[in-house]
Tab-separated table of C-alpha atoms and ligand atoms in Angstrom:
chain	number	residue	atom	x	y	z
A	1	MET	CA	3.041	23.370	-17.231
A	2	ASN	CA	4.723	26.175	-19.133
A	3	THR	CA	8.393	25.048	-20.005
A	4	THR	CA	9.917	28.063	-21.122
A	5	PRO	CA	13.324	28.486	-20.335
A	6	GLY	CA	12.740	31.534	-18.182
A	7	LEU	CA	10.405	29.364	-15.942
A	8	LEU	CA	12.913	26.588	-15.982
A	9	HIS	CA	15.676	29.067	-14.880
A	10	GLN	CA	13.249	30.367	-12.205
A	11	ALA	CA	12.471	27.019	-10.899
A	12	THR	CA	16.170	25.951	-10.807
A	13	ALA	CA	16.714	29.186	-8.612
A	14	LEU	CA	13.808	28.406	-6.375
A	15	ALA	CA	14.076	24.602	-6.068
A	16	ASN	CA	15.914	23.379	-3.163
A	17	SER	CA	15.800	19.779	-4.134
A	18	ASP	CA	17.553	18.660	-0.889
A	19	ALA	CA	15.108	20.366	1.342
A	20	PRO	CA	13.027	18.023	3.542
A	21	MET	CA	9.513	17.933	2.886
A	22	VAL	CA	7.409	19.232	5.647
A	23	ASP	CA	3.688	19.910	5.244
A	24	PRO	CA	1.546	22.801	6.647
A	25	PHE	CA	0.807	20.719	9.629
A	26	GLY	CA	4.374	20.249	10.457
A	27	ARG	CA	4.497	16.554	9.469
A	28	SER	CA	7.690	15.437	7.530
A	29	VAL	CA	6.977	13.271	4.758
A	30	THR	CA	9.362	10.467	4.801
A	31	TYR	CA	7.432	7.645	3.202
A	32	LEU	CA	6.309	7.094	-0.440
A	33	ARG	CA	4.079	4.531	-1.406
A	34	VAL	CA	4.048	3.946	-5.206
A	35	SER	CA	1.577	2.061	-7.271
A	36	VAL	CA	3.605	0.688	-10.127
A	37	THR	CA	0.377	-0.694	-12.222
A	38	ASP	CA	-3.246	-0.624	-11.473
A	39	ARG	CA	-3.566	-4.066	-13.067
A	40	CYS	CA	-3.847	-7.211	-10.938
A	41	ASP	CA	-4.018	-10.849	-11.405
A	42	PHE	CA	-6.822	-11.321	-8.730
A	43	ARG	CA	-10.048	-9.507	-8.534
A	44	CYS	CA	-10.665	-9.317	-4.649
A	45	THR	CA	-14.212	-8.478	-4.180
A	46	TYR	CA	-13.817	-5.611	-1.780
A	47	CYS	CA	-11.147	-4.029	-3.929
A	48	MET	CA	-12.387	-4.380	-7.618
A	49	SER	CA	-15.294	-5.076	-9.718
A	50	GLU	CA	-14.876	-8.363	-11.972
A	51	ASN	CA	-14.782	-6.217	-15.046
A	52	MET	CA	-12.253	-3.654	-14.300
A	53	THR	CA	-11.384	-0.937	-16.977
A	54	PHE	CA	-7.645	-0.456	-16.584
A	55	LEU	CA	-5.499	2.239	-17.763
A	56	PRO	CA	-4.168	2.238	-21.369
A	57	LYS	CA	-0.648	1.059	-21.158
A	58	LYS	CA	0.650	4.086	-22.910
A	59	ASP	CA	-0.457	6.265	-19.996
A	60	LEU	CA	1.957	4.560	-17.693
A	61	LEU	CA	5.296	6.113	-16.700
A	62	THR	CA	8.199	3.933	-17.832
A	63	LEU	CA	9.950	2.162	-15.217
A	64	GLU	CA	13.014	4.475	-15.905
A	65	GLU	CA	10.668	7.475	-15.272
A	66	LEU	CA	9.202	5.820	-12.010
A	67	ASP	CA	12.896	5.451	-10.964
A	68	ARG	CA	13.694	8.991	-11.580
A	69	LEU	CA	10.528	10.137	-9.749
A	70	CYS	CA	11.359	7.897	-6.809
A	71	SER	CA	14.838	9.002	-6.744
A	72	ALA	CA	13.814	12.684	-6.592
A	73	PHE	CA	11.494	11.875	-3.555
A	74	ILE	CA	14.551	9.905	-1.956
A	75	THR	CA	16.753	13.143	-2.515
A	76	LYS	CA	13.978	15.215	-0.843
A	77	GLY	CA	13.822	12.997	2.429
A	78	VAL	CA	12.082	9.618	1.649
A	79	ARG	CA	13.408	7.036	3.683
A	80	LYS	CA	10.961	4.385	3.220
A	81	LEU	CA	9.443	3.369	-0.153
A	82	ARG	CA	6.799	0.917	-0.768
A	83	LEU	CA	5.936	-0.665	-4.146
A	84	THR	CA	2.250	-1.528	-4.663
A	85	GLY	CA	-0.524	-1.652	-6.910
A	86	GLY	CA	-2.610	-3.415	-8.189
A	87	GLU	CA	-0.305	-6.247	-8.123
A	88	PRO	CA	3.303	-4.701	-8.315
A	89	LEU	CA	4.668	-8.001	-9.250
A	90	VAL	CA	2.568	-8.392	-12.536
A	91	ARG	CA	4.162	-5.230	-14.093
A	92	LYS	CA	6.301	-6.247	-17.016
A	93	ASN	CA	9.974	-6.152	-16.003
A	94	ILE	CA	9.219	-4.943	-12.434
A	95	MET	CA	12.615	-6.400	-11.136
A	96	TYR	CA	14.518	-3.457	-13.260
A	97	LEU	CA	12.573	-0.976	-10.794
A	98	VAL	CA	13.441	-2.780	-7.803
A	99	ARG	CA	16.948	-3.247	-8.540
A	100	ALA	CA	17.408	0.307	-9.566
A	101	LEU	CA	15.751	1.380	-6.271
A	102	GLY	CA	17.948	-0.970	-4.396
A	103	ARG	CA	21.000	1.203	-5.081
A	104	HIS	CA	19.720	3.682	-2.740
A	105	ILE	CA	19.523	1.118	-0.017
A	106	GLU	CA	23.223	0.276	-0.905
A	107	THR	CA	24.224	4.073	-0.423
A	108	GLY	CA	21.987	4.083	2.863
A	109	LYS	CA	19.959	7.172	1.409
A	110	LEU	CA	17.018	4.740	1.639
A	111	GLU	CA	16.342	2.902	5.020
A	112	GLU	CA	13.728	0.419	3.426
A	113	LEU	CA	12.539	-0.616	0.152
A	114	THR	CA	9.517	-2.887	0.482
A	115	LEU	CA	6.322	-3.985	-1.086
A	116	THR	CA	2.726	-4.981	-0.569
A	117	THR	CA	1.877	-8.062	-2.928
A	118	ASN	CA	-0.935	-10.656	-3.161
A	119	GLY	CA	1.931	-13.290	-3.085
A	120	SER	CA	0.957	-15.001	-6.334
A	121	GLN	CA	4.326	-14.228	-8.019
A	122	LEU	CA	6.441	-14.270	-4.984
A	123	ALA	CA	7.763	-17.949	-5.385
A	124	ARG	CA	9.357	-16.724	-8.744
A	125	TYR	CA	10.799	-13.536	-7.431
A	126	ALA	CA	11.727	-13.794	-3.757
A	127	ASP	CA	15.517	-14.517	-4.048
A	128	GLU	CA	15.760	-11.613	-6.514
A	129	LEU	CA	13.915	-9.292	-4.290
A	130	TYR	CA	16.284	-10.162	-1.427
A	131	ASP	CA	19.243	-9.645	-3.770
A	132	CYS	CA	17.934	-6.071	-4.403
A	133	GLY	CA	17.794	-5.261	-0.803
A	134	VAL	CA	14.177	-6.153	0.042
A	135	ARG	CA	14.182	-7.340	3.752
A	136	ARG	CA	10.433	-7.060	4.580
A	137	ILE	CA	7.121	-7.508	2.647
A	138	ASN	CA	3.610	-7.389	3.278
A	139	VAL	CA	1.432	-10.380	1.952
A	140	SER	CA	-2.209	-9.931	1.640
A	141	LEU	CA	-4.105	-12.774	2.967
A	142	ASP	CA	-7.718	-12.723	4.039
A	143	THR	CA	-8.454	-16.495	4.833
A	144	LEU	CA	-6.513	-19.649	5.152
A	145	ASP	CA	-9.491	-21.618	3.544
A	146	PRO	CA	-8.569	-22.402	-0.148
A	147	GLU	CA	-12.171	-22.330	-1.224
A	148	LYS	CA	-13.032	-18.972	0.623
A	149	PHE	CA	-9.661	-17.621	-0.622
A	150	HIS	CA	-10.734	-18.446	-4.392
A	151	ALA	CA	-14.068	-16.765	-3.643
A	152	ILE	CA	-12.703	-13.589	-2.304
A	153	THR	CA	-9.977	-13.178	-4.551
A	154	ARG	CA	-12.241	-14.420	-7.530
A	155	TRP	CA	-8.917	-15.738	-9.376
A	156	GLY	CA	-6.539	-16.744	-6.807
A	157	ASP	CA	-5.120	-19.831	-5.617
A	158	LEU	CA	-4.151	-20.055	-1.909
A	159	ALA	CA	-1.644	-23.189	-2.522
A	160	ASN	CA	0.310	-20.635	-4.596
A	161	VAL	CA	0.477	-17.950	-2.204
A	162	MET	CA	1.508	-20.238	0.390
A	163	LYS	CA	4.428	-21.196	-1.849
A	164	GLY	CA	5.273	-17.711	-2.379
A	165	ILE	CA	5.224	-17.094	1.402
A	166	ASP	CA	7.563	-20.090	2.027
A	167	ALA	CA	9.857	-18.733	-0.715
A	168	ALA	CA	9.999	-15.384	0.643
A	169	GLN	CA	10.864	-16.635	4.133
A	170	LYS	CA	13.485	-18.893	2.795
A	171	ALA	CA	15.038	-16.193	0.973
A	172	GLY	CA	15.407	-14.304	4.282
A	173	ILE	CA	12.580	-11.820	3.957
A	174	HIS	CA	10.366	-10.885	6.761
A	175	VAL	CA	6.753	-11.256	5.798
A	176	LYS	CA	3.879	-9.593	7.581
A	177	LEU	CA	0.345	-10.700	6.656
A	178	ASN	CA	-2.460	-8.180	6.140
A	179	ALA	CA	-5.838	-9.344	6.298
A	180	VAL	CA	-9.027	-7.250	5.516
A	181	ALA	CA	-11.917	-7.777	8.295
A	182	LEU	CA	-14.828	-8.736	6.480
A	183	LYS	CA	-18.256	-9.367	8.259
A	184	GLY	CA	-19.600	-12.741	7.737
A	185	PHE	CA	-16.427	-13.872	5.843
A	186	ASN	CA	-13.365	-14.130	7.865
A	187	GLU	CA	-14.517	-12.752	11.325
A	188	ASP	CA	-14.403	-16.409	12.769
A	189	GLU	CA	-10.854	-16.978	11.322
A	190	PHE	CA	-8.828	-14.369	13.301
A	191	PRO	CA	-7.749	-16.713	16.222
A	192	GLU	CA	-6.578	-19.303	13.615
A	193	MET	CA	-4.817	-16.829	11.348
A	194	LEU	CA	-3.128	-15.160	14.265
A	195	ARG	CA	-1.752	-18.454	15.512
A	196	PHE	CA	-0.654	-19.428	11.952
A	197	ALA	CA	1.121	-16.053	11.435
A	198	HIS	CA	2.689	-16.221	14.877
A	199	ALA	CA	3.883	-19.777	14.634
A	200	ARG	CA	5.723	-18.859	11.311
A	201	GLY	CA	7.253	-15.649	12.892
A	202	MET	CA	4.995	-13.453	11.003
A	203	ASP	CA	3.066	-10.327	12.229
A	204	LEU	CA	-0.595	-10.111	11.304
A	205	THR	CA	-2.309	-6.799	10.766
A	206	LEU	CA	-5.956	-6.496	10.317
A	207	ILE	CA	-7.612	-3.627	8.232
A	208	GLU	CA	-10.847	-2.281	8.165
A	209	THR	CA	-12.446	-2.023	4.763
A	210	MET	CA	-12.461	1.380	3.190
A	211	PRO	CA	-14.988	2.965	0.848
A	212	MET	CA	-13.031	3.276	-2.262
A	213	GLY	CA	-14.270	2.764	-5.785
A	214	GLU	CA	-17.528	1.129	-7.023
A	215	ILE	CA	-17.651	-2.497	-6.715
A	216	GLU	CA	-20.485	-5.045	-6.960
A	217	GLU	CA	-21.393	-5.335	-3.538
A	218	ASP	CA	-22.316	-3.001	-0.774
A	219	ARG	CA	-19.402	-2.529	1.385
A	220	THR	CA	-21.731	-1.691	4.492
A	221	ASP	CA	-22.708	-5.431	4.490
A	222	ARG	CA	-19.139	-6.268	4.951
A	223	TYR	CA	-17.788	-3.617	7.273
A	224	LEU	CA	-16.557	-4.960	10.596
A	225	PRO	CA	-15.138	-2.384	13.172
A	226	LEU	CA	-11.974	-3.558	14.473
A	227	SER	CA	-13.088	-2.430	17.897
A	228	THR	CA	-15.481	-5.292	17.743
A	229	VAL	CA	-12.705	-7.774	16.560
A	230	ARG	CA	-10.221	-6.804	19.152
A	231	ALA	CA	-13.080	-7.033	21.899
A	232	ARG	CA	-13.690	-10.512	20.811
A	233	LEU	CA	-10.133	-11.479	20.338
A	234	ALA	CA	-9.417	-10.107	23.896
A	235	GLU	CA	-11.823	-12.762	25.246
A	236	GLN	CA	-9.310	-15.599	24.022
A	237	PHE	CA	-5.937	-13.914	24.159
A	238	SER	CA	-4.045	-11.461	26.378
A	239	LEU	CA	-3.357	-8.384	24.115
A	240	SER	CA	-0.734	-5.832	25.393
A	241	PRO	CA	-0.610	-2.518	23.657
A	242	ILE	CA	3.123	-1.944	22.577
A	243	PRO	CA	4.760	1.156	21.171
A	244	PHE	CA	6.055	-0.928	18.135
A	245	LYS	CA	5.840	1.138	14.747
A	246	THR	CA	6.745	0.145	11.187
A	247	GLY	CA	6.242	3.588	9.442
A	248	GLY	CA	2.784	2.783	8.709
A	249	PRO	CA	-0.511	3.691	10.262
A	250	ALA	CA	-1.008	0.351	12.247
A	251	SER	CA	-1.327	0.398	16.187
A	252	TYR	CA	0.088	-2.925	17.547
A	253	VAL	CA	-0.558	-5.337	20.605
A	254	LYS	CA	1.572	-8.088	21.715
A	255	VAL	CA	-0.294	-11.467	22.101
A	256	GLU	CA	0.806	-13.037	25.136
A	257	GLN	CA	-0.083	-16.421	24.311
A	258	THR	CA	2.018	-16.643	21.093
A	259	GLY	CA	4.580	-13.982	21.647
A	260	GLY	CA	3.595	-12.458	18.254
A	261	ARG	CA	2.336	-9.003	17.306
A	262	LEU	CA	-0.892	-8.187	15.941
A	263	GLY	CA	-1.596	-4.676	14.193
A	264	PHE	CA	-4.904	-2.915	13.719
A	265	ILE	CA	-5.398	-0.406	10.869
A	266	THR	CA	-8.480	1.458	11.632
A	267	PRO	CA	-9.205	4.282	9.267
A	268	LEU	CA	-12.837	4.446	10.202
A	269	THR	CA	-12.937	3.941	13.973
A	270	HIS	CA	-9.904	5.572	14.646
A	271	ASN	CA	-8.399	8.588	12.541
A	272	PHE	CA	-4.582	7.976	12.331
A	273	CYS	CA	-3.894	11.127	10.325
A	274	GLU	CA	-2.337	13.186	12.957
A	275	SER	CA	1.014	11.072	12.634
A	276	CYS	CA	0.624	10.596	8.773
A	277	ASN	CA	4.241	10.678	7.063
A	278	ARG	CA	3.164	9.415	3.711
A	279	VAL	CA	2.228	10.394	0.165
A	280	ARG	CA	1.144	8.317	-2.700
A	281	LEU	CA	2.157	8.111	-6.401
A	282	THR	CA	0.399	6.268	-9.024
A	283	CYS	CA	1.725	4.720	-12.297
A	284	THR	CA	0.775	7.771	-14.343
A	285	GLY	CA	2.916	10.276	-12.173
A	286	THR	CA	-0.095	11.429	-10.220
A	287	LEU	CA	0.726	12.374	-6.410
A	288	TYR	CA	-2.083	11.967	-3.895
A	289	MET	CA	-1.224	13.618	-0.698
A	290	CYS	CA	-4.051	11.519	1.119
A	291	LEU	CA	-5.485	8.302	0.499
A	292	GLY	CA	-8.849	9.539	1.420
A	293	GLN	CA	-9.109	12.769	-0.427
A	294	ASN	CA	-9.311	13.561	-4.149
A	295	ASP	CA	-6.718	16.328	-4.506
A	296	ALA	CA	-3.902	15.285	-6.438
A	297	ALA	CA	-0.740	16.733	-8.199
A	298	ASP	CA	0.492	16.000	-11.569
A	299	LEU	CA	4.084	15.124	-11.513
A	300	ARG	CA	4.371	13.647	-14.949
A	301	THR	CA	4.179	17.068	-16.773
A	302	PRO	CA	7.320	18.512	-14.875
A	303	LEU	CA	9.071	15.211	-14.954
A	304	ARG	CA	8.786	15.159	-18.777
A	305	ALA	CA	9.485	18.925	-19.224
A	306	SER	CA	13.219	18.924	-18.615
A	307	GLU	CA	16.051	16.454	-17.964
A	308	GLY	CA	17.013	18.152	-14.872
A	309	ASP	CA	14.823	17.817	-11.504
A	310	ALA	CA	14.251	21.450	-10.739
A	311	LEU	CA	10.565	21.807	-12.190
A	312	LEU	CA	9.916	18.358	-10.624
A	313	SER	CA	11.249	19.347	-7.090
A	314	LEU	CA	9.169	22.604	-7.230
A	315	ALA	CA	6.204	20.783	-8.243
A	316	ILE	CA	6.723	18.248	-5.467
A	317	ASP	CA	6.955	21.009	-2.806
A	318	GLU	CA	3.889	22.737	-4.089
A	319	ALA	CA	2.030	19.607	-3.707
A	320	ILE	CA	3.288	18.822	0.088
A	321	GLY	CA	2.239	22.404	0.551
A	322	ARG	CA	-1.419	21.213	-0.092
A	323	LYS	CA	-1.357	17.917	1.982
A	324	PRO	CA	-4.638	17.950	3.917
A	325	LYS	CA	-5.048	17.683	7.647
A	326	GLY	CA	-6.782	14.250	7.256
A	327	HIS	CA	-9.333	12.022	5.680
A	328	ASP	CA	-13.055	11.807	6.672
A	329	PHE	CA	-13.905	8.162	5.667
A	330	ILE	CA	-17.350	7.162	6.772
A	331	ILE	CA	-19.259	4.116	5.715
A	332	ASP	CA	-22.875	5.305	5.558
A	333	ARG	CA	-25.844	3.383	4.489
A	334	LYS	CA	-27.534	6.496	3.269
A	335	GLY	CA	-24.439	7.825	1.372
A	336	GLN	CA	-24.598	5.091	-1.271
A	337	ARG	CA	-21.523	6.154	-3.063
A	338	PRO	CA	-18.047	5.440	-1.966
A	339	ALA	CA	-16.175	8.110	-0.244
A	340	VAL	CA	-13.517	8.188	-2.895
A	341	ALA	CA	-14.200	7.347	-6.420
A	342	ARG	CA	-10.779	5.778	-7.221
A	343	HIS	CA	-10.347	2.105	-6.329
A	344	MET	CA	-7.563	1.249	-3.957
A	345	SER	CA	-5.606	-0.403	-6.783
A	346	VAL	CA	-4.965	3.166	-8.191
A	347	THR	CA	-2.955	4.343	-5.245
A	348	GLY	CA	-2.170	1.064	-3.635
A	349	GLY	CA	-2.836	0.234	-0.009
B	1	SAM	N1	-2.080	-6.343	-4.752
B	1	SAM	C1	-1.416	-6.064	-3.525
B	1	SAM	C2	-2.173	-6.759	-2.303
B	1	SAM	O1	-3.227	-7.129	-2.564
B	1	SAM	O2	-1.424	-6.894	-1.446
B	1	SAM	C3	-1.209	-4.727	-3.404
B	1	SAM	C4	-2.422	-3.714	-3.605
B	1	SAM	S1	-3.817	-3.881	-2.723
B	1	SAM	C5	-4.688	-2.644	-3.158
B	1	SAM	C6	-3.163	-3.460	-1.122
B	1	SAM	C7	-3.965	-3.739	0.234
B	1	SAM	O3	-5.057	-2.952	0.109
B	1	SAM	C8	-4.269	-5.110	0.317
B	1	SAM	O4	-3.789	-5.652	1.565
B	1	SAM	C9	-5.808	-5.214	0.120
B	1	SAM	O5	-6.369	-6.110	0.919
B	1	SAM	C10	-6.159	-3.758	0.634
B	1	SAM	N2	-7.390	-3.260	0.176
B	1	SAM	C11	-7.919	-3.316	-1.083
B	1	SAM	N3	-9.055	-2.636	-1.079
B	1	SAM	C12	-9.312	-2.344	-0.026
B	1	SAM	C13	-10.524	-1.719	0.631
B	1	SAM	N4	-11.421	-1.052	-0.027
B	1	SAM	N5	-10.538	-1.279	1.972
B	1	SAM	C14	-9.473	-1.674	2.512
B	1	SAM	N6	-8.353	-2.509	2.308
B	1	SAM	C15	-8.362	-2.549	0.873
B	2	SF4	FE1	-5.545	-7.189	-6.477
B	2	SF4	FE2	-4.390	-6.551	-4.135
B	2	SF4	FE3	-7.040	-5.424	-5.207
B	2	SF4	FE4	-6.843	-8.025	-4.312
B	2	SF4	S1	-6.528	-6.279	-3.020
B	2	SF4	S2	-7.710	-7.117	-6.305
B	2	SF4	S3	-4.702	-8.609	-4.930
B	2	SF4	S4	-4.909	-5.053	-5.884
């Protein structure tokens, strides 16, 4: 980006950094997901290959820069912010960023600061997360069987994640479990997982596997439509649709037998784009306006071009103006390549 004083002056005049972000389809952007690192201490088979090449550390935005970027979005109307990754809690000194963002909870500008985590570091950080204003988190858990857990995560230890969940609940953080539905892996476990989650006061959300990034296996072999899962669960449980929303794309039912909530995220069988309120920021300052499309905007250059936020605000407005109507994920045996080349760990779930 040209950073001549003339352009900066023009940008300052044009930028209305407090104006809410509304995309060309009239959707307000109020939810920012931030992948703070692409690295992870697990290697879930559907998410990453075993030998991943990660970004060089020098390409990452600093935590101070991430705070500045997130704060610019909050000024522009973001009310919910989710830290994700890779594994957000393995980024060095991550609590600096969580604490810095927590100040927006204190002022009331931000309604919710949350994260999606694999739970491996939760036992260590739960109390501090609560102290920083985090009240709800999502923990990814695809199975309750320790051996299967080790197999799917390659490097994970279920007992450690369970300790993390205990610690989070003890700290007063509301935990929601997320499980990716995988054919031939956990499809028989959902009744048990549902009872487990609900007995501990946790919602459970099931997710369809999305075609993102090259992995060792063929995702079509593991793809399990949630319409099938739901029909099977309905044979055992009474599922009543409820209007409950968390700001994310899940649609929920109440399970009458347990009294708990079960969510379905169905990017493949049901396109949820019409109500999309989200954009995604990577740890290098790239903004993806849609999880399922390749178009992206570079925010690192305007961030670094000046100390003020006028150029940045203008670049954000320009990017929101390009937010597409929706994604078109399909899992297709003929089309061997993933719909989106980047892995989920780049933009976070
Ligand atoms: N490491 C953290 C975790 O696992 O919760 C945060 C990042 S992870 C990429 C976020 C979510 O994306 C997880 O719930 C994970 O199961 C899910 N995920 C990863 N790859 C996926 C894929 N290809 N399709 C669907 N969900 C995926
Ligand atoms: Fe890591 Fe989360 Fe991907 Fe698993 S799903 S490899 S925990 S980023």
